[in-house]
CSV table of C-alpha atoms in Angstrom, one decimal:
chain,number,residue,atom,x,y,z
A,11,UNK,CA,124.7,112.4,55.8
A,12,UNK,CA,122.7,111.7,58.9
A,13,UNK,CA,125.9,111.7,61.1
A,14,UNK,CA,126.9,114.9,60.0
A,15,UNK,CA,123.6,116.3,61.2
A,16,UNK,CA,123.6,114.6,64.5
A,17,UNK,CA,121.8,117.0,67.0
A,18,UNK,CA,124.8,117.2,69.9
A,19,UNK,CA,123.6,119.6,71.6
A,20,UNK,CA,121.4,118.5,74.4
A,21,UNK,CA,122.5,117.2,77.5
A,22,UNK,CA,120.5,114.9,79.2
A,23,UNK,CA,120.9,112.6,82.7
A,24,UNK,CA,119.8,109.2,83.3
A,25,UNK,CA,119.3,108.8,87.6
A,26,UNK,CA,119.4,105.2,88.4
A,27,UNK,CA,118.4,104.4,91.9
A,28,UNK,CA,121.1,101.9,93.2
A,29,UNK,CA,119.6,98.2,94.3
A,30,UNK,CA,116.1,100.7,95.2
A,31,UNK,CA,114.2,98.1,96.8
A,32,UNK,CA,116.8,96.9,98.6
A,33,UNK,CA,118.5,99.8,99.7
A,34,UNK,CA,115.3,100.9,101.5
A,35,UNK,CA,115.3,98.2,103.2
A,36,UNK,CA,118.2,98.2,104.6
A,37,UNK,CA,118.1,102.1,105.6
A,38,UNK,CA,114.9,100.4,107.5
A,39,UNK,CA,117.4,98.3,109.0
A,40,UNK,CA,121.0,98.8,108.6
A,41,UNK,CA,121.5,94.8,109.7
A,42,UNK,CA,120.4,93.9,106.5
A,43,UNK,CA,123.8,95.5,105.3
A,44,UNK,CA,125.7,92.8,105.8
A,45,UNK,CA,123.6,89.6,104.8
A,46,UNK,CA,122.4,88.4,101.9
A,47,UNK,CA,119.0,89.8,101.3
A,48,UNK,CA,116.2,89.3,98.4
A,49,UNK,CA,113.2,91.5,98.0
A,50,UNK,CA,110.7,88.9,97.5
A,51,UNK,CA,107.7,87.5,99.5
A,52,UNK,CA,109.6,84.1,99.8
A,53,UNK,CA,111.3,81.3,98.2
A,54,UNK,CA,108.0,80.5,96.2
A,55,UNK,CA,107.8,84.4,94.5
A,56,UNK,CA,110.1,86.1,92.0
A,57,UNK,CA,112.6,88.4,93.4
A,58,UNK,CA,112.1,92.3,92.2
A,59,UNK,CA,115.7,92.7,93.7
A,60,UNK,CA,118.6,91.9,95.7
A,61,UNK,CA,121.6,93.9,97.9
A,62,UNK,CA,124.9,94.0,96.6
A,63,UNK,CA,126.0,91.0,99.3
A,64,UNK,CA,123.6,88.7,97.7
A,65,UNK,CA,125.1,89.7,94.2
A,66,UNK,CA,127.9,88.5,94.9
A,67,UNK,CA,126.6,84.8,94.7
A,68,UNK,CA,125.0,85.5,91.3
A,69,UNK,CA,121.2,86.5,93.0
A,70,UNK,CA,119.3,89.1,90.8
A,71,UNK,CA,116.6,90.4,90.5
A,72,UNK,CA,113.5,88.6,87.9
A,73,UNK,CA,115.0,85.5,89.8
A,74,UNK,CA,112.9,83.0,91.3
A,75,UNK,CA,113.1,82.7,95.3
A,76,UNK,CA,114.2,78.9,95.2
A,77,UNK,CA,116.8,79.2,92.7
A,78,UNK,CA,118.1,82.3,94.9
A,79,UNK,CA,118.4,80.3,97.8
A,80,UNK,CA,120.2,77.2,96.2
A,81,UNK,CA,122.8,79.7,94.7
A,82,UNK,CA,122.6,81.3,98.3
A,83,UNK,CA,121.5,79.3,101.1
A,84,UNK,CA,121.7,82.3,103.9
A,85,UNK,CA,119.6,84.4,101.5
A,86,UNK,CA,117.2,86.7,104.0
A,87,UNK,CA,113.9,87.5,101.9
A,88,UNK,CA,112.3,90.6,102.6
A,89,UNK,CA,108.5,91.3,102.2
A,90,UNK,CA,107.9,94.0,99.1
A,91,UNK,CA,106.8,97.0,101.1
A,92,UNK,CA,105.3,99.9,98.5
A,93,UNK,CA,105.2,102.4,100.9
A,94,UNK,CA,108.5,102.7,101.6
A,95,UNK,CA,109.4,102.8,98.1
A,96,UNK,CA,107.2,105.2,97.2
A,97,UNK,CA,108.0,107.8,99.8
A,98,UNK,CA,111.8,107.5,98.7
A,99,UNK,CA,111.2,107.6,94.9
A,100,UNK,CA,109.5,111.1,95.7
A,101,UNK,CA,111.8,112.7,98.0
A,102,UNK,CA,114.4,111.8,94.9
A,103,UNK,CA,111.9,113.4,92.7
A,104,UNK,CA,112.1,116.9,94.1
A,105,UNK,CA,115.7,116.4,93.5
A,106,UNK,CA,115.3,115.7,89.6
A,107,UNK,CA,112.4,118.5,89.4
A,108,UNK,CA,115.4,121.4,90.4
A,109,UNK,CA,116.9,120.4,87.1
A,110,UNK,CA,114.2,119.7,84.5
A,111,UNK,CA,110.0,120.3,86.0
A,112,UNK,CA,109.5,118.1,83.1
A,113,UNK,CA,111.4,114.8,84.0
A,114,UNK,CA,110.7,111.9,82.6
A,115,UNK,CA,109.9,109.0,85.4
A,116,UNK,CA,110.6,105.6,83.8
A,117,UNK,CA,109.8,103.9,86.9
A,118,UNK,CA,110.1,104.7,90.9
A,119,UNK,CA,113.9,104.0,90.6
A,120,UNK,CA,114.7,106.0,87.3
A,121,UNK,CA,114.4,109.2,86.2
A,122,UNK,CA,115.9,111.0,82.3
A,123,UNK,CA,116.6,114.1,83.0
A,124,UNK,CA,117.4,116.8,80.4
A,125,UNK,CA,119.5,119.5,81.6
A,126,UNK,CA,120.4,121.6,78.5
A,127,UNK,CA,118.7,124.6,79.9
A,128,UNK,CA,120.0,124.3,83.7
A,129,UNK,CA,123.8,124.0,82.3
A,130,UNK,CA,123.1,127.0,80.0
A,131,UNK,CA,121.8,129.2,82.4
A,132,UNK,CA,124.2,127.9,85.4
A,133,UNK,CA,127.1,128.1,83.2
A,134,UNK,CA,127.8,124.6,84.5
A,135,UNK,CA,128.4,120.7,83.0
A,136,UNK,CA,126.3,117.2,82.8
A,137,UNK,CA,129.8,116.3,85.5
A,138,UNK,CA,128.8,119.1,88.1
A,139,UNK,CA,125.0,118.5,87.7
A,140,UNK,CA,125.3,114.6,87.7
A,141,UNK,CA,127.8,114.9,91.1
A,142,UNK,CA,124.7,117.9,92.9
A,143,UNK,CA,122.0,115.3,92.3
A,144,UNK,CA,123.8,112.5,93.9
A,145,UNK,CA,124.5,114.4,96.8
A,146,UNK,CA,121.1,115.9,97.0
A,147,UNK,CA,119.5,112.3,96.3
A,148,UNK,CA,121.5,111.0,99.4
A,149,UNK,CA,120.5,113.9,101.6
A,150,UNK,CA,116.9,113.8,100.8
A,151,UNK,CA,116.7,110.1,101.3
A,152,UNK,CA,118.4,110.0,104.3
A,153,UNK,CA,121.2,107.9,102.5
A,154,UNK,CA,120.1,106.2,99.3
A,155,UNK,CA,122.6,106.4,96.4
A,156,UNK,CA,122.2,106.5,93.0
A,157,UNK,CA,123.9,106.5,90.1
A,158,UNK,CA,124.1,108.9,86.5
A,159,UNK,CA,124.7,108.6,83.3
A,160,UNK,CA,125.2,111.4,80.6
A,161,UNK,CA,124.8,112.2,77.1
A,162,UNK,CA,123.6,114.1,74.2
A,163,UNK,CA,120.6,111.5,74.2
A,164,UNK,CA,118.2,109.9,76.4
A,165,UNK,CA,119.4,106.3,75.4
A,166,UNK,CA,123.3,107.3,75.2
A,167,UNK,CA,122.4,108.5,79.2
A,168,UNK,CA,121.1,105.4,80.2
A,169,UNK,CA,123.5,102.9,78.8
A,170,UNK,CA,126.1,105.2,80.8
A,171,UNK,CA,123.9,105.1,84.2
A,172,UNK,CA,125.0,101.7,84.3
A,173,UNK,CA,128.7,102.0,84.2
A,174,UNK,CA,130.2,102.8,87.4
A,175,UNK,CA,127.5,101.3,89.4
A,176,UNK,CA,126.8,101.6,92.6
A,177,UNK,CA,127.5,105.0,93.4
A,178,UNK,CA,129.2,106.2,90.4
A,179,UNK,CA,128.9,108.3,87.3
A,180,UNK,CA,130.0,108.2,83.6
A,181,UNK,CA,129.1,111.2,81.7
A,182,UNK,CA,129.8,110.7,77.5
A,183,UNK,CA,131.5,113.7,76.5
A,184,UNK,CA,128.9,115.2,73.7
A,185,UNK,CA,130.7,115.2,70.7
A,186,UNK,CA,130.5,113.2,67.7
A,187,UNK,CA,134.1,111.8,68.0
A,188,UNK,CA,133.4,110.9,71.4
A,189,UNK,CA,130.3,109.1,70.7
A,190,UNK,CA,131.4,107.0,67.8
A,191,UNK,CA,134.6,105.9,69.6
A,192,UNK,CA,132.2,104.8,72.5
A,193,UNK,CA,129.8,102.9,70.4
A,194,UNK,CA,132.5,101.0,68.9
A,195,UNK,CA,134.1,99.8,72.0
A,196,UNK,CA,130.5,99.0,73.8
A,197,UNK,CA,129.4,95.6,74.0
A,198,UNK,CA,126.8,94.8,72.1
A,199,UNK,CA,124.9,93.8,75.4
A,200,UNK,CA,125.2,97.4,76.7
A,201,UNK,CA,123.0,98.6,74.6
A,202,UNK,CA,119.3,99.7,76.3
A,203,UNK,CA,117.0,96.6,75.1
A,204,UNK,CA,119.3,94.1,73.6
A,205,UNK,CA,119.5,90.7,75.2
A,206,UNK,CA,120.9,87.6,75.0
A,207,UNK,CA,119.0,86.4,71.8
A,208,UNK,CA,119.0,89.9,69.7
A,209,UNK,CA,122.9,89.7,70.6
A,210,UNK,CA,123.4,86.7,69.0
């Protein structure tokens, strides 16, 4: 009974900044680009995040600095530098605010978005809106991409914001059909909050 009355009708983004942290940092310094980088104080601290380079030798972010390095001996660390990251996260903000004034901000590097109203009154789609903020995002930044996701949800949006990472979109078409089909393929671990032991 509750699926039949399934509210389909909103349409809401998820914006998720891609590698933030690091990504600032290497638009501070476009060498960075190509190394392996960490965004930590030093092998002693956690790291808050790592560029895509360093990803590729299993570095991540909530990772502590020594284990980082053994996995990745050339790993460059990178001071935490607030400022930066603050000044990016609101340029992208004004970006977010064209679409809904009431955003939701789930951190500096994530925003939900709904955007019911704008595609009503725009006669546009969640596929239009999702491809004018990424654009937007990278103008305003001065080259920072992100990535969107897009449902009929706030929680169906950000399991999609992390599908065609970096870069990328994936917008859930807003039907019921759709939805169920997608839940039934998606890996338990997809799903916003589950982790390794609730997957088990």
């Amino acid at each position: 009974a509750a699926e039949a009355t399934r509210d389909v009708s909103r349409r809401w983004l998820v914006c998720d900044m891609d590698g933030f942290y690091a990504a600032c940092e290497e638009l501070a310094n476009p060498a960075l680009k190509t190394v392996p980088m960490g965004v930590a104080a030093g092998p002693s601290s956690v790291l808050t995040t790592a560029n895509y380079v360093a990803r590729k030798f299993g570095v991540r972010a909530a990772m502590p600095g020594f284990i980082a390095k053994k996995l990745c001996p050339d790993l460059v660390f990178v001071k935490p530098d607030f400022k930066k990251y603050i000044a990016a996260s609101r340029a992208s903000r004004t970006v977010f605010a064209q679409y809904d004034p009431n955003f939701i901000a789930g951190s500096l590097d994530e925003a939900y978005i709904e955007v019911t109203k704008y595609c009503e009154e725009h006669g546009t789609t969640m596929e239009r809106v999702a491809e004018e903020i990424r654009a937007k995002v990278k103008e305003v930044t001065g080259g920072l991409t992100c990535s969107v996701g897009g449902g009929y949800s706030r929680r169906l949006a950000k399991v999609c914001s992390d599908f065609n990472k970096p870069n990328g979109q994936y917008i859930l078409e807003p039907t019921r059909e759709a939805t169920l089909k997608f839940l039934e393929e998606l890996p338990v671990r997809k799903m916003y909050g589950v982790g390794k032991t609730l997957e088990r």
